[in-house]
PDB file of C-alpha atoms in Angstrom:
ATOM      1  CA  UNK A   1     -33.984 -10.941 -35.215  1.00  0.00           C
ATOM      2  CA  UNK A   2     -32.659 -13.699 -32.973  1.00  0.00           C
ATOM      3  CA  UNK A   3     -29.181 -13.364 -34.568  1.00  0.00           C
ATOM      4  CA  UNK A   4     -29.146  -9.604 -33.929  1.00  0.00           C
ATOM      5  CA  UNK A   5     -30.126 -10.150 -30.293  1.00  0.00           C
ATOM      6  CA  UNK A   6     -27.330 -12.729 -29.862  1.00  0.00           C
ATOM      7  CA  UNK A   7     -24.766 -10.369 -31.441  1.00  0.00           C
ATOM      8  CA  UNK A   8     -25.858  -7.511 -29.136  1.00  0.00           C
ATOM      9  CA  UNK A   9     -25.758  -9.823 -26.106  1.00  0.00           C
ATOM     10  CA  UNK A  10     -22.301 -11.044 -27.093  1.00  0.00           C
ATOM     11  CA  UNK A  11     -21.087  -7.433 -27.514  1.00  0.00           C
ATOM     12  CA  UNK A  12     -22.438  -6.464 -24.071  1.00  0.00           C
ATOM     13  CA  UNK A  13     -20.744  -9.479 -22.455  1.00  0.00           C
ATOM     14  CA  UNK A  14     -17.465  -8.616 -24.219  1.00  0.00           C
ATOM     15  CA  UNK A  15     -17.611  -4.986 -23.010  1.00  0.00           C
ATOM     16  CA  UNK A  16     -18.318  -6.122 -19.434  1.00  0.00           C
ATOM     17  CA  UNK A  17     -15.398  -8.589 -19.560  1.00  0.00           C
ATOM     18  CA  UNK A  18     -13.022  -5.911 -20.866  1.00  0.00           C
ATOM     19  CA  UNK A  19     -14.196  -3.552 -18.113  1.00  0.00           C
ATOM     20  CA  UNK A  20     -13.629  -6.189 -15.440  1.00  0.00           C
ATOM     21  CA  UNK A  21     -10.168  -6.925 -16.858  1.00  0.00           C
ATOM     22  CA  UNK A  22      -9.194  -3.250 -16.848  1.00  0.00           C
ATOM     23  CA  UNK A  23     -10.478  -2.813 -13.302  1.00  0.00           C
ATOM     24  CA  UNK A  24      -8.577  -5.873 -12.072  1.00  0.00           C
ATOM     25  CA  UNK A  25      -5.393  -4.722 -13.801  1.00  0.00           C
ATOM     26  CA  UNK A  26      -5.662  -1.274 -12.223  1.00  0.00           C
ATOM     27  CA  UNK A  27      -6.218  -2.745  -8.748  1.00  0.00           C
ATOM     28  CA  UNK A  28      -3.257  -5.089  -9.143  1.00  0.00           C
ATOM     29  CA  UNK A  29      -0.953  -2.226 -10.281  1.00  0.00           C
ATOM     30  CA  UNK A  30      -2.098   0.950  -8.517  1.00  0.00           C
ATOM     31  CA  UNK A  31      -0.564   4.272  -9.524  1.00  0.00           C
ATOM     32  CA  UNK A  32       2.710   5.040  -7.779  1.00  0.00           C
ATOM     33  CA  UNK A  33       2.755   7.771  -5.160  1.00  0.00           C
ATOM     34  CA  UNK A  34       4.858  10.893  -5.761  1.00  0.00           C
ATOM     35  CA  UNK A  35       7.276   9.657  -3.085  1.00  0.00           C
ATOM     36  CA  UNK A  36       7.692   6.282  -4.819  1.00  0.00           C
ATOM     37  CA  UNK A  37       8.258   8.031  -8.145  1.00  0.00           C
ATOM     38  CA  UNK A  38      10.942  10.163  -6.466  1.00  0.00           C
ATOM     39  CA  UNK A  39      12.542   7.023  -5.018  1.00  0.00           C
ATOM     40  CA  UNK A  40      12.613   5.431  -8.476  1.00  0.00           C
ATOM     41  CA  UNK A  41      14.329   8.526  -9.886  1.00  0.00           C
ATOM     42  CA  UNK A  42      16.873   8.389  -7.048  1.00  0.00           C
ATOM     43  CA  UNK A  43      17.577   4.683  -7.576  1.00  0.00           C
ATOM     44  CA  UNK A  44      18.081   5.298 -11.299  1.00  0.00           C
ATOM     45  CA  UNK A  45      21.106   7.486 -10.494  1.00  0.00           C
ATOM     46  CA  UNK A  46      24.746   6.810  -9.833  1.00  0.00           C
ATOM     47  CA  UNK A  47      26.290   8.888  -7.068  1.00  0.00           C
ATOM     48  CA  UNK A  48      29.758   9.033  -5.554  1.00  0.00           C
ATOM     49  CA  UNK A  49      30.122   7.270  -2.227  1.00  0.00           C
ATOM     50  CA  UNK A  50      32.040   8.661   0.758  1.00  0.00           C
ATOM     51  CA  UNK A  51      35.343   7.637  -0.857  1.00  0.00           C
ATOM     52  CA  UNK A  52      34.468   9.313  -4.173  1.00  0.00           C
ATOM     53  CA  UNK A  53      33.749   6.093  -6.084  1.00  0.00           C
ATOM     54  CA  UNK A  54      30.693   6.224  -8.362  1.00  0.00           C
ATOM     55  CA  UNK A  55      28.036   3.722  -7.294  1.00  0.00           C
ATOM     56  CA  UNK A  56      24.809   2.747  -9.016  1.00  0.00           C
ATOM     57  CA  UNK A  57      21.912   3.070  -6.594  1.00  0.00           C
ATOM     58  CA  UNK A  58      19.972   0.546  -8.696  1.00  0.00           C
ATOM     59  CA  UNK A  59      21.735  -2.163  -6.665  1.00  0.00           C
ATOM     60  CA  UNK A  60      19.296  -1.357  -3.839  1.00  0.00           C
ATOM     61  CA  UNK A  61      16.089  -1.945  -5.830  1.00  0.00           C
ATOM     62  CA  UNK A  62      13.850  -4.629  -4.394  1.00  0.00           C
ATOM     63  CA  UNK A  63      15.286  -4.288  -0.893  1.00  0.00           C
ATOM     64  CA  UNK A  64      13.638  -2.717   2.128  1.00  0.00           C
ATOM     65  CA  UNK A  65      15.387   0.610   2.695  1.00  0.00           C
ATOM     66  CA  UNK A  66      15.740   3.528   5.037  1.00  0.00           C
ATOM     67  CA  UNK A  67      16.825   6.467   2.865  1.00  0.00           C
ATOM     68  CA  UNK A  68      18.190   9.228   5.082  1.00  0.00           C
ATOM     69  CA  UNK A  69      18.961  12.688   3.668  1.00  0.00           C
ATOM     70  CA  UNK A  70      21.460  14.502   5.868  1.00  0.00           C
ATOM     71  CA  UNK A  71      24.378  16.957   5.984  1.00  0.00           C
ATOM     72  CA  UNK A  72      27.510  17.321   8.084  1.00  0.00           C
ATOM     73  CA  UNK A  73      26.429  20.853   9.069  1.00  0.00           C
ATOM     74  CA  UNK A  74      22.984  19.691  10.281  1.00  0.00           C
ATOM     75  CA  UNK A  75      23.011  19.202  14.070  1.00  0.00           C
ATOM     76  CA  UNK A  76      20.019  16.816  14.291  1.00  0.00           C
ATOM     77  CA  UNK A  77      21.436  14.810  11.361  1.00  0.00           C
ATOM     78  CA  UNK A  78      24.767  14.348  13.104  1.00  0.00           C
ATOM     79  CA  UNK A  79      23.013  13.422  16.374  1.00  0.00           C
ATOM     80  CA  UNK A  80      21.054  10.576  14.776  1.00  0.00           C
ATOM     81  CA  UNK A  81      23.928   9.076  12.760  1.00  0.00           C
ATOM     82  CA  UNK A  82      25.367   6.915  15.598  1.00  0.00           C
ATOM     83  CA  UNK A  83      21.873   5.533  16.252  1.00  0.00           C
ATOM     84  CA  UNK A  84      21.425   4.805  12.545  1.00  0.00           C
ATOM     85  CA  UNK A  85      24.794   3.027  12.513  1.00  0.00           C
ATOM     86  CA  UNK A  86      23.731   0.864  15.463  1.00  0.00           C
ATOM     87  CA  UNK A  87      20.316   0.274  13.893  1.00  0.00           C
ATOM     88  CA  UNK A  88      21.903  -0.962  10.640  1.00  0.00           C
ATOM     89  CA  UNK A  89      23.455  -3.895  12.487  1.00  0.00           C
ATOM     90  CA  UNK A  90      20.149  -4.660  14.181  1.00  0.00           C
ATOM     91  CA  UNK A  91      17.783  -4.567  11.196  1.00  0.00           C
ATOM     92  CA  UNK A  92      19.431  -6.596   8.435  1.00  0.00           C
ATOM     93  CA  UNK A  93      18.266  -7.182   5.672  1.00  0.00           C
ATOM     94  CA  UNK A  94      16.861  -3.627   5.724  1.00  0.00           C
ATOM     95  CA  UNK A  95      19.521  -1.344   4.243  1.00  0.00           C
ATOM     96  CA  UNK A  96      20.132   2.220   5.397  1.00  0.00           C
ATOM     97  CA  UNK A  97      21.359   4.647   2.725  1.00  0.00           C
ATOM     98  CA  UNK A  98      22.677   8.085   3.650  1.00  0.00           C
ATOM     99  CA  UNK A  99      22.218  10.728   0.951  1.00  0.00           C
ATOM    100  CA  UNK A 100      24.482  13.650   1.782  1.00  0.00           C
ATOM    101  CA  UNK A 101      23.590  17.243   1.011  1.00  0.00           C
ATOM    102  CA  UNK A 102      27.241  18.216   1.221  1.00  0.00           C
ATOM    103  CA  UNK A 103      30.581  17.906  -0.563  1.00  0.00           C
ATOM    104  CA  UNK A 104      32.358  14.609  -1.091  1.00  0.00           C
ATOM    105  CA  UNK A 105      35.318  15.869   0.938  1.00  0.00           C
ATOM    106  CA  UNK A 106      33.144  16.735   3.977  1.00  0.00           C
ATOM    107  CA  UNK A 107      31.189  13.490   3.788  1.00  0.00           C
ATOM    108  CA  UNK A 108      34.364  11.412   3.420  1.00  0.00           C
ATOM    109  CA  UNK A 109      35.990  13.015   6.465  1.00  0.00           C
ATOM    110  CA  UNK A 110      32.783  12.653   8.479  1.00  0.00           C
ATOM    111  CA  UNK A 111      32.387   8.962   7.577  1.00  0.00           C
ATOM    112  CA  UNK A 112      35.938   8.212   8.690  1.00  0.00           C
ATOM    113  CA  UNK A 113      35.758  10.240  11.893  1.00  0.00           C
ATOM    114  CA  UNK A 114      32.429   8.768  13.061  1.00  0.00           C
ATOM    115  CA  UNK A 115      32.846   5.242  11.618  1.00  0.00           C
ATOM    116  CA  UNK A 116      29.501   5.216   9.784  1.00  0.00           C
ATOM    117  CA  UNK A 117      28.686   1.577   8.941  1.00  0.00           C
ATOM    118  CA  UNK A 118      26.151   2.034   6.168  1.00  0.00           C
ATOM    119  CA  UNK A 119      26.600   3.426   2.642  1.00  0.00           C
ATOM    120  CA  UNK A 120      26.869   7.202   2.333  1.00  0.00           C
ATOM    121  CA  UNK A 121      26.389   8.893  -1.026  1.00  0.00           C
ATOM    122  CA  UNK A 122      27.115  12.441  -2.116  1.00  0.00           C
ATOM    123  CA  UNK A 123      24.207  14.233  -3.761  1.00  0.00           C
ATOM    124  CA  UNK A 124      25.589  17.720  -3.123  1.00  0.00           C
ATOM    125  CA  UNK A 125      23.254  20.610  -3.829  1.00  0.00           C
ATOM    126  CA  UNK A 126      21.270  18.390  -6.220  1.00  0.00           C
ATOM    127  CA  UNK A 127      19.768  16.737  -3.155  1.00  0.00           C
ATOM    128  CA  UNK A 128      17.519  19.765  -2.678  1.00  0.00           C
ATOM    129  CA  UNK A 129      15.652  18.819  -5.856  1.00  0.00           C
ATOM    130  CA  UNK A 130      15.426  15.215  -4.628  1.00  0.00           C
ATOM    131  CA  UNK A 131      13.969  16.385  -1.311  1.00  0.00           C
ATOM    132  CA  UNK A 132      11.289  18.389  -3.132  1.00  0.00           C
ATOM    133  CA  UNK A 133      10.420  15.382  -5.300  1.00  0.00           C
ATOM    134  CA  UNK A 134       9.869  13.392  -2.103  1.00  0.00           C
ATOM    135  CA  UNK A 135       7.423  16.079  -0.932  1.00  0.00           C
ATOM    136  CA  UNK A 136       9.824  17.987   1.324  1.00  0.00           C
ATOM    137  CA  UNK A 137       9.213  21.405  -0.241  1.00  0.00           C
ATOM    138  CA  UNK A 138      11.127  23.328   2.444  1.00  0.00           C
ATOM    139  CA  UNK A 139      14.189  21.102   2.048  1.00  0.00           C
ATOM    140  CA  UNK A 140      14.404  20.460   5.800  1.00  0.00           C
ATOM    141  CA  UNK A 141      16.931  18.005   7.190  1.00  0.00           C
ATOM    142  CA  UNK A 142      17.153  15.325   8.330  1.00  0.00           C
ATOM    143  CA  UNK A 143      14.575  13.771   6.037  1.00  0.00           C
ATOM    144  CA  UNK A 144      14.015  10.020   5.870  1.00  0.00           C
ATOM    145  CA  UNK A 145      11.950   7.660   3.728  1.00  0.00           C
ATOM    146  CA  UNK A 146      11.021   4.118   4.757  1.00  0.00           C
ATOM    147  CA  UNK A 147      10.778   1.852   1.707  1.00  0.00           C
ATOM    148  CA  UNK A 148       9.213  -1.601   1.576  1.00  0.00           C
ATOM    149  CA  UNK A 149      10.625  -4.589  -0.309  1.00  0.00           C
ATOM    150  CA  UNK A 150       7.969  -3.871  -2.940  1.00  0.00           C
ATOM    151  CA  UNK A 151       9.750  -0.606  -3.780  1.00  0.00           C
ATOM    152  CA  UNK A 152       7.002   1.634  -2.428  1.00  0.00           C
ATOM    153  CA  UNK A 153       7.634   4.430   0.046  1.00  0.00           C
ATOM    154  CA  UNK A 154       5.705   3.449   3.169  1.00  0.00           C
ATOM    155  CA  UNK A 155       6.363   6.498   5.333  1.00  0.00           C
ATOM    156  CA  UNK A 156       8.373   9.697   5.385  1.00  0.00           C
ATOM    157  CA  UNK A 157       9.845  11.439   8.424  1.00  0.00           C
ATOM    158  CA  UNK A 158      10.894  15.087   8.612  1.00  0.00           C
ATOM    159  CA  UNK A 159      13.265  16.026  11.411  1.00  0.00           C
ATOM    160  CA  UNK A 160      15.253  13.933  13.834  1.00  0.00           C
ATOM    161  CA  UNK A 161      14.094  10.328  13.842  1.00  0.00           C
ATOM    162  CA  UNK A 162      12.204   8.896  16.783  1.00  0.00           C
ATOM    163  CA  UNK A 163      13.791   5.454  16.819  1.00  0.00           C
ATOM    164  CA  UNK A 164      10.976   3.763  18.767  1.00  0.00           C
ATOM    165  CA  UNK A 165       8.537   4.901  16.062  1.00  0.00           C
ATOM    166  CA  UNK A 166      10.922   3.812  13.303  1.00  0.00           C
ATOM    167  CA  UNK A 167      11.358   0.354  14.860  1.00  0.00           C
ATOM    168  CA  UNK A 168       7.572   0.019  15.104  1.00  0.00           C
ATOM    169  CA  UNK A 169       7.210   0.991  11.437  1.00  0.00           C
ATOM    170  CA  UNK A 170       9.985  -1.443  10.464  1.00  0.00           C
ATOM    171  CA  UNK A 171       8.147  -4.269  12.220  1.00  0.00           C
ATOM    172  CA  UNK A 172       5.201  -3.692   9.882  1.00  0.00           C
ATOM    173  CA  UNK A 173       7.197  -4.022   6.668  1.00  0.00           C
TER     174      UNK A 173
END
């Protein structure tokens, strides 16, 4: 009888320990948000840059990022680009990435004309699917994601950026 009680007690302790281990593992590695999953899919791609050269976006994993979806035909996008260029110099090591919803030819000409000083990539019409994966169902532009060094999307912005708000959010990374 005493042996049976010890076996039952040992089994209960083992089940409790397994439960605690599973709980701790889940808390240490919480499920990724839909936005972070979309970011991971984006960073798994290679896209042409403004000069037409294919670039792996995986090179930006593990870095704090501002991922800005834009187009040359989008007025608010064009308005915020000089401020983003200036911000890039101010916020190193945070990297700004421009994901263009446009043709490589248009993006290349734009980058040269306006002297954009951060990487621009051409996603073309495929960017619409990316926007939806990030939660932007309407596909509105500009659309920006702030990403922490941990690879998680911290905040998303729809519409023209408010740079005071963005700087405040950057200070909390």
